[in-house]
Tab-separated table of C-alpha atoms and ligand atoms in Angstrom:
chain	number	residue	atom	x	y	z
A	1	UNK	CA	1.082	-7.337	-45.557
A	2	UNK	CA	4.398	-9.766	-44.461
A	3	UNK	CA	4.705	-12.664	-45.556
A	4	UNK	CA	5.064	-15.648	-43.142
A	5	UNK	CA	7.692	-17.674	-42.655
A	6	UNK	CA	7.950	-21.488	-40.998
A	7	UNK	CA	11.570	-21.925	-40.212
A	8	UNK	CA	12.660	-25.837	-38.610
A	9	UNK	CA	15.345	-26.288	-36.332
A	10	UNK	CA	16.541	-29.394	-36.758
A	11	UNK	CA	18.889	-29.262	-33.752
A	12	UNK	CA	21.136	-31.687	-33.399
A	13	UNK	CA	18.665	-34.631	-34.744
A	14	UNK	CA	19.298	-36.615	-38.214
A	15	UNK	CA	21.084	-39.021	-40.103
A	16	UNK	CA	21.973	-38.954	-43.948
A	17	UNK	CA	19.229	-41.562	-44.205
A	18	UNK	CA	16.272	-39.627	-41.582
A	19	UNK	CA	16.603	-36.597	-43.257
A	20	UNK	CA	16.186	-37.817	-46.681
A	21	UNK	CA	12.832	-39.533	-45.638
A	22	UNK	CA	11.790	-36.385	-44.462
A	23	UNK	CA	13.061	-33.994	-47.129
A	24	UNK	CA	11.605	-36.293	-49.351
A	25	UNK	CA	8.293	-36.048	-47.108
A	26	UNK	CA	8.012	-32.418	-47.361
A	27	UNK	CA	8.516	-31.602	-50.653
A	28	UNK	CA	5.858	-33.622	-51.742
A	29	UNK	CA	3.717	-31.222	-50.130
A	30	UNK	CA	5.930	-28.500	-51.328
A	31	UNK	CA	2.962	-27.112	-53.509
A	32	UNK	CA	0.112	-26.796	-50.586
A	33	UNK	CA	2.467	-24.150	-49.097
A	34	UNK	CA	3.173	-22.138	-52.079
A	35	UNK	CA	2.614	-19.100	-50.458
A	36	UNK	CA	4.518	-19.408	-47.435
A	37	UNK	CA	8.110	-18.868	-47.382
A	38	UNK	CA	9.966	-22.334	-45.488
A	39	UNK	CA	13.286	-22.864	-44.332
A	40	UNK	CA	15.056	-26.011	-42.962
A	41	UNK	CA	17.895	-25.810	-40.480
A	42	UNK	CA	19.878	-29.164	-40.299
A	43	UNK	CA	22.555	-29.413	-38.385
A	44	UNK	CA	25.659	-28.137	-40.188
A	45	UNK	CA	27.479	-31.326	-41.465
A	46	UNK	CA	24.312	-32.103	-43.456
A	47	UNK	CA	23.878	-28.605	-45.090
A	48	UNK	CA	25.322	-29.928	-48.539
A	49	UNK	CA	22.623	-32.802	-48.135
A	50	UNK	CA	19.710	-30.328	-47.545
A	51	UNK	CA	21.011	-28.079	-49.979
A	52	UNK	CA	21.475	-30.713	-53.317
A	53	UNK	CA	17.526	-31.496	-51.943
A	54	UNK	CA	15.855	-28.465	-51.944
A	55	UNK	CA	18.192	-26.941	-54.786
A	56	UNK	CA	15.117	-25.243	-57.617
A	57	UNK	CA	12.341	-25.487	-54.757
A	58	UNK	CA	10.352	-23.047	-52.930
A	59	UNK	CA	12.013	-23.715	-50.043
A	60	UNK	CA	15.503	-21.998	-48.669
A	61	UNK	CA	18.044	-23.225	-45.582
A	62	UNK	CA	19.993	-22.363	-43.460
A	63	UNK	CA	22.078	-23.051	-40.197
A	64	UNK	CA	21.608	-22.838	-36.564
A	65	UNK	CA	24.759	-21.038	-35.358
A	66	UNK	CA	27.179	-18.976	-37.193
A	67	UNK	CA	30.727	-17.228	-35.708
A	68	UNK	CA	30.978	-13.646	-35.233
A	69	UNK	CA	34.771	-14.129	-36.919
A	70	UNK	CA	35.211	-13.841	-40.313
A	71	UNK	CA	38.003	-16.499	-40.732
A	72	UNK	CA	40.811	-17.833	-39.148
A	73	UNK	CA	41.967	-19.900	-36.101
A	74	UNK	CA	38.276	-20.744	-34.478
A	75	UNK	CA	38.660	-24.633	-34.311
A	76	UNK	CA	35.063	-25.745	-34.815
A	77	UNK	CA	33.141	-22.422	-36.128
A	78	UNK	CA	31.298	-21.679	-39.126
A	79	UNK	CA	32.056	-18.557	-41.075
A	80	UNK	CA	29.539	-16.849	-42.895
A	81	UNK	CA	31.311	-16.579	-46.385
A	82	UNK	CA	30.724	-20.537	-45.703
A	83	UNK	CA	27.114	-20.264	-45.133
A	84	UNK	CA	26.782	-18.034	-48.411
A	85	UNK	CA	29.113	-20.740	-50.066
A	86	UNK	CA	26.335	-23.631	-49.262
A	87	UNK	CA	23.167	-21.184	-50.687
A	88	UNK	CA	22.170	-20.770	-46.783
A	89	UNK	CA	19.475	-18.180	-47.114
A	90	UNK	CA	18.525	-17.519	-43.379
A	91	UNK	CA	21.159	-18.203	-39.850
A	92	UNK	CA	19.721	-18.832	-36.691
A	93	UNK	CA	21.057	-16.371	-33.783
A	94	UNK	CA	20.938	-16.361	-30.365
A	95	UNK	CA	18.859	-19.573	-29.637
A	96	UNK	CA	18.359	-20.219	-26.256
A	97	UNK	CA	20.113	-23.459	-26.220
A	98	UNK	CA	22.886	-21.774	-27.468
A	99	UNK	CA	22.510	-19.155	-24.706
A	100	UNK	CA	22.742	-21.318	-22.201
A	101	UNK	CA	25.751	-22.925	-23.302
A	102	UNK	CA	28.055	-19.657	-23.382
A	103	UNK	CA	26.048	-18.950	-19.997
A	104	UNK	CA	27.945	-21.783	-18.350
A	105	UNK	CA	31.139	-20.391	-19.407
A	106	UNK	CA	29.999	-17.290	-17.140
A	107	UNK	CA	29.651	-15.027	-19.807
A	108	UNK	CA	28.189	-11.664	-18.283
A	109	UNK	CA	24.902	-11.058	-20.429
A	110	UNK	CA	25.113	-8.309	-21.617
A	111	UNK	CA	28.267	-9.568	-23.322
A	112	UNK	CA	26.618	-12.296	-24.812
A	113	UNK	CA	23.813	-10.007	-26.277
A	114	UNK	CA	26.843	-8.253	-27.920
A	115	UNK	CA	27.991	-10.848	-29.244
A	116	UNK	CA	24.745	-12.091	-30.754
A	117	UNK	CA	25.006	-8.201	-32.420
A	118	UNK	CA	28.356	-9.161	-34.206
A	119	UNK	CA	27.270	-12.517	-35.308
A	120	UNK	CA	24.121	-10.395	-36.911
A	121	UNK	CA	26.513	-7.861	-38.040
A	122	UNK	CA	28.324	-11.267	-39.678
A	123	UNK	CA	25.455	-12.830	-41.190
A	124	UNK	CA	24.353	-9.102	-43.384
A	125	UNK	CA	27.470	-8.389	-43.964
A	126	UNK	CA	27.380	-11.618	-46.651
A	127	UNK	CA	23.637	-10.967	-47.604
A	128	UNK	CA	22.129	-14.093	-45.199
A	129	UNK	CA	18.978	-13.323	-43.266
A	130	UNK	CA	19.652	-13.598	-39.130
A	131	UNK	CA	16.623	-14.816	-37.460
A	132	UNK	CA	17.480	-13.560	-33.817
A	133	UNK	CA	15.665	-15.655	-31.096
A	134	UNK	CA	14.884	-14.062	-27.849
A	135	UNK	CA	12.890	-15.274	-24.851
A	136	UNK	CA	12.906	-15.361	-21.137
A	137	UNK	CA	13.427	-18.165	-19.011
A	138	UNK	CA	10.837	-19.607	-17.042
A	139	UNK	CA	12.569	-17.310	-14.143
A	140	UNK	CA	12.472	-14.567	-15.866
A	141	UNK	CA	8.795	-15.272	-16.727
A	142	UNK	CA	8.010	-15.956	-12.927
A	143	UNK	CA	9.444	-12.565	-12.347
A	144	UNK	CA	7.221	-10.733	-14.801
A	145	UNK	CA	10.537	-9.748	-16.726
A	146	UNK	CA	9.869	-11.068	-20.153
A	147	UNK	CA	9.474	-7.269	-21.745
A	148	UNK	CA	12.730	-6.207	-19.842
A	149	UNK	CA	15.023	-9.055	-21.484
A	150	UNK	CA	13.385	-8.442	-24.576
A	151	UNK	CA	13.920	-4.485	-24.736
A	152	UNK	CA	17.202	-5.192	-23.728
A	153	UNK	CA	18.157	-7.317	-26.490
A	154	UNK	CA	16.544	-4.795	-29.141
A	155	UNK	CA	18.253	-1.457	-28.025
A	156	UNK	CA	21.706	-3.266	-27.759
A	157	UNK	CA	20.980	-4.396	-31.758
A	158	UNK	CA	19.218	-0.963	-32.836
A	159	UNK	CA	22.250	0.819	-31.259
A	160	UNK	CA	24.908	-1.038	-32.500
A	161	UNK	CA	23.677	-1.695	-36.348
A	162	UNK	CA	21.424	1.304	-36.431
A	163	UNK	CA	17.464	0.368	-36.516
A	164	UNK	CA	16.942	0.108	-40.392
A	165	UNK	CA	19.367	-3.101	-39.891
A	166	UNK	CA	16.367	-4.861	-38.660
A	167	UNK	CA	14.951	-4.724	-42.245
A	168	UNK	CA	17.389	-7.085	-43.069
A	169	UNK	CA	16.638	-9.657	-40.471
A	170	UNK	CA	13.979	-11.762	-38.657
A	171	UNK	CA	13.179	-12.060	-34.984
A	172	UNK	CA	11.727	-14.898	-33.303
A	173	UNK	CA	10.383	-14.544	-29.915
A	174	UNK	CA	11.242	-17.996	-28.063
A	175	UNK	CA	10.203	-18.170	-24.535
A	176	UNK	CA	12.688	-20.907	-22.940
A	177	UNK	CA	10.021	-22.359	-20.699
A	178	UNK	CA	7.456	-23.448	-23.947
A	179	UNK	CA	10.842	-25.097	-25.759
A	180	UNK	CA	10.067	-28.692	-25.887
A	181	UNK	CA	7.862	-28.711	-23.117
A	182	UNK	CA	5.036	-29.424	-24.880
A	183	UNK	CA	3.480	-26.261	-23.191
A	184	UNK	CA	3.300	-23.675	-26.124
A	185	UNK	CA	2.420	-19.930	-24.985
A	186	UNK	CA	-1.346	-19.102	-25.591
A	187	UNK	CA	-1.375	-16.839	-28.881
A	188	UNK	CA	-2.705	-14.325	-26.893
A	189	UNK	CA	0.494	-13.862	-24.460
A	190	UNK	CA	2.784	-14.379	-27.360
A	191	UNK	CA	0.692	-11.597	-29.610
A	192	UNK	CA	0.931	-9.435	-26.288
A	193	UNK	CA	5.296	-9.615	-26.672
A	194	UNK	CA	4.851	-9.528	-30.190
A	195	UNK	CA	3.330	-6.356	-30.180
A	196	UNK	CA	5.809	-4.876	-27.631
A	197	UNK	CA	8.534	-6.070	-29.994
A	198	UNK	CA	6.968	-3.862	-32.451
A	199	UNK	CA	6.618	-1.145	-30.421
A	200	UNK	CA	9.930	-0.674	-29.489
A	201	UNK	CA	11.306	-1.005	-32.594
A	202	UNK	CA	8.386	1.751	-33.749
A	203	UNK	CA	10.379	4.446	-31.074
A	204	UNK	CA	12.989	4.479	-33.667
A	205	UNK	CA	11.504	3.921	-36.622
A	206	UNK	CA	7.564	3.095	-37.584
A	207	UNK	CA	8.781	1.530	-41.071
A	208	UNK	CA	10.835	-0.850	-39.846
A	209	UNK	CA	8.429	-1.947	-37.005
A	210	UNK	CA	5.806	-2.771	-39.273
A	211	UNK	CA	7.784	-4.525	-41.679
A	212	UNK	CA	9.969	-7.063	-39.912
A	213	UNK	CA	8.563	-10.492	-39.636
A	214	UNK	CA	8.301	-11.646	-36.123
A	215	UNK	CA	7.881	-15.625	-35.285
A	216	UNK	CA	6.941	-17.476	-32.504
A	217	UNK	CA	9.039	-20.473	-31.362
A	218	UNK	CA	7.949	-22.850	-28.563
A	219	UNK	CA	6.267	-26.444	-28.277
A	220	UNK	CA	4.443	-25.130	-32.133
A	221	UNK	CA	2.246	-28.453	-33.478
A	222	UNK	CA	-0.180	-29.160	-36.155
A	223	UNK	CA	-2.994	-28.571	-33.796
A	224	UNK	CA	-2.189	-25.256	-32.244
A	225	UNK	CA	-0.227	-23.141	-35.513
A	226	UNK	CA	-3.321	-22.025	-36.998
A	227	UNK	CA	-4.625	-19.627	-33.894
A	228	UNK	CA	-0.668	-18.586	-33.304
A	229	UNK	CA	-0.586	-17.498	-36.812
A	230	UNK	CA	-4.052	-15.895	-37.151
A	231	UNK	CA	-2.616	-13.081	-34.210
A	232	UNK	CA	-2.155	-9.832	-36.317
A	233	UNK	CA	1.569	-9.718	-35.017
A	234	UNK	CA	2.586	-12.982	-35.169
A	235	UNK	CA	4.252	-13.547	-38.434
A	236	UNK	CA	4.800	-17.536	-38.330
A	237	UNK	CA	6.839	-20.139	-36.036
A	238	UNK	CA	10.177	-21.284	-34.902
A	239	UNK	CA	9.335	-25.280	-35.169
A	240	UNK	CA	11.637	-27.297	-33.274
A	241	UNK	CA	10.541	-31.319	-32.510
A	242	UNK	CA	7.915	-31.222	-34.686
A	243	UNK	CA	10.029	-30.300	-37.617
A	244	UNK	CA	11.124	-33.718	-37.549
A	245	UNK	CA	7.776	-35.697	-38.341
A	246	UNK	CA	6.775	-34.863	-41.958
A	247	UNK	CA	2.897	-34.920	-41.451
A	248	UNK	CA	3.071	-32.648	-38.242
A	249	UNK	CA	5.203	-30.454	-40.101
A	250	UNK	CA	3.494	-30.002	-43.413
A	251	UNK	CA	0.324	-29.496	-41.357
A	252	UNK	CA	2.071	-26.284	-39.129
A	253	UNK	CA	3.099	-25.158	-43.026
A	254	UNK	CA	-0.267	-25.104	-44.303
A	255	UNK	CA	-1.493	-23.303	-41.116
A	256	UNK	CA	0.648	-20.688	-42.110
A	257	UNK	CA	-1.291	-20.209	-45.676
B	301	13P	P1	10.096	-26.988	-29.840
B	301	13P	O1	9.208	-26.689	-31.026
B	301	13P	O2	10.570	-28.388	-29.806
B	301	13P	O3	9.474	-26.516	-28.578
B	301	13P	O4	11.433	-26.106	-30.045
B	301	13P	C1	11.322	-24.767	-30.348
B	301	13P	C2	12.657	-24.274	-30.733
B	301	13P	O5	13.555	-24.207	-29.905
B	301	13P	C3	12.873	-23.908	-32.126
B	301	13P	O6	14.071	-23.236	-32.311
């Protein structure tokens, strides 16, 4: 049985004085989601904030980006050995916003997808979780090639890292035309990728497949968690906006119980 996880992306939203309203918010509900594991990602000038906060709780953080360079002349990166340094349990990788950012710069895509591999390969490497976000664009989606992006990004992981690396990490299926559009995906399309996720993981190994926790990201509120959650597949959410309003928030984490 996996556990499920709620994971909120912060993006770049907050002030010293926001977030401590709604750290303080959430960990007075702390206890109704015992059994769920919950992770905060504030943006990463605030990490020591979120940190001293949720220090001796039951719930862990992390950032949304991390570089695939170990150290040295990257003005503006973040380093894992940093990450590890702040307690970060989990690192967000290859979010679409971040995607579409490097795809500006013309970055061919499969280069990109290789890089997202060595950021992974960055994040292990100091014992942090990467929760790798994948998702087609509402293109891609038009064209019916949601499975092909997907696949893609999977066998360019499995072959670099080897497929037991997956063990060691989370995916989070984030279709780009449900982010912040207030138009999640019905649970049953997102069980439907969730499952092929799954399946090609099982070609290489069965273990593995049925192990990794898989999320689902994408316009995720109080009043629709539950039914994404209750899919067999579907192994908790991605929350973006709604991370930011305590009430909407602790309701998506007791969904998830
Ligand atoms: P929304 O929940 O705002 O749609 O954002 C999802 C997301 O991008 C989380 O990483």
């Amino acid at each position: 049985m996996r556990k499920l996880l709620v994971a909120g992306n912060w993006k770049m939203n907050g002030t010293s004085a926001t977030n401590k309203k709604l750290l303080d918010g959430i960990l007075t509900h702390a206890d109704s989601f015992n059994s769920v594991d919950v992770a905060l990602f504030p943006p990463a000038v605030y990490l020591q904030q979120v940190q001293q906060a949720l220090k001796g709780t039951n719930l862990s953080w992390g950032t949304q980006n991390l570089s695939q360079f170990r150290q040295g002349a990257y003005t503006g990166e973040i380093s894992a050995v940093m990450l590890k340094d702040f307690g970060c349990r989990y690192v967000l990788i290859g979010h679409s916003e971040r995607r579409c950012l490097y795809a500006e710069l013309d970055l061919d895509q499969l280069v990109l997808d290789h890089i997202i591999a060595e950021k992974y390969e960055m994040a292990i490497s100091e014992g942090i979780t990467p929760i790798v976000c994948i998702g087609e664009s509402p293109e891609e989606h038009a064209r019916g090639e949601t499975e092909e992006i997907i696949g893609r990004l999977l066998d360019i992981t499995i072959e670099r890292l080897g497929v037991k690396a997956l063990s060691q990490a989370v995916l989070a299926y984030e279709p780009v035309w449900a982010i912040g559009t207030g138009k999640s995906a019905t649970p049953e399309w997102a069980q439907e990728v969730h499952s092929f996720m799954r399946e090609r993981i099982a070609k290489h190994d069965p273990t593995t497949a049925e192990t990794v926790q898989i999320l689902y990201g994408g316009s995720v509120k109080g009043n629709n968690a539950a039914p994404l959650f209750s899919m067999p597949d579907i192994d908790g959410g991605l929350i973006g906006g709604a991370s930011l309003d305590v009430d909407e928030f602790v309701s998506i984490c007791q969904a998830a119980v």
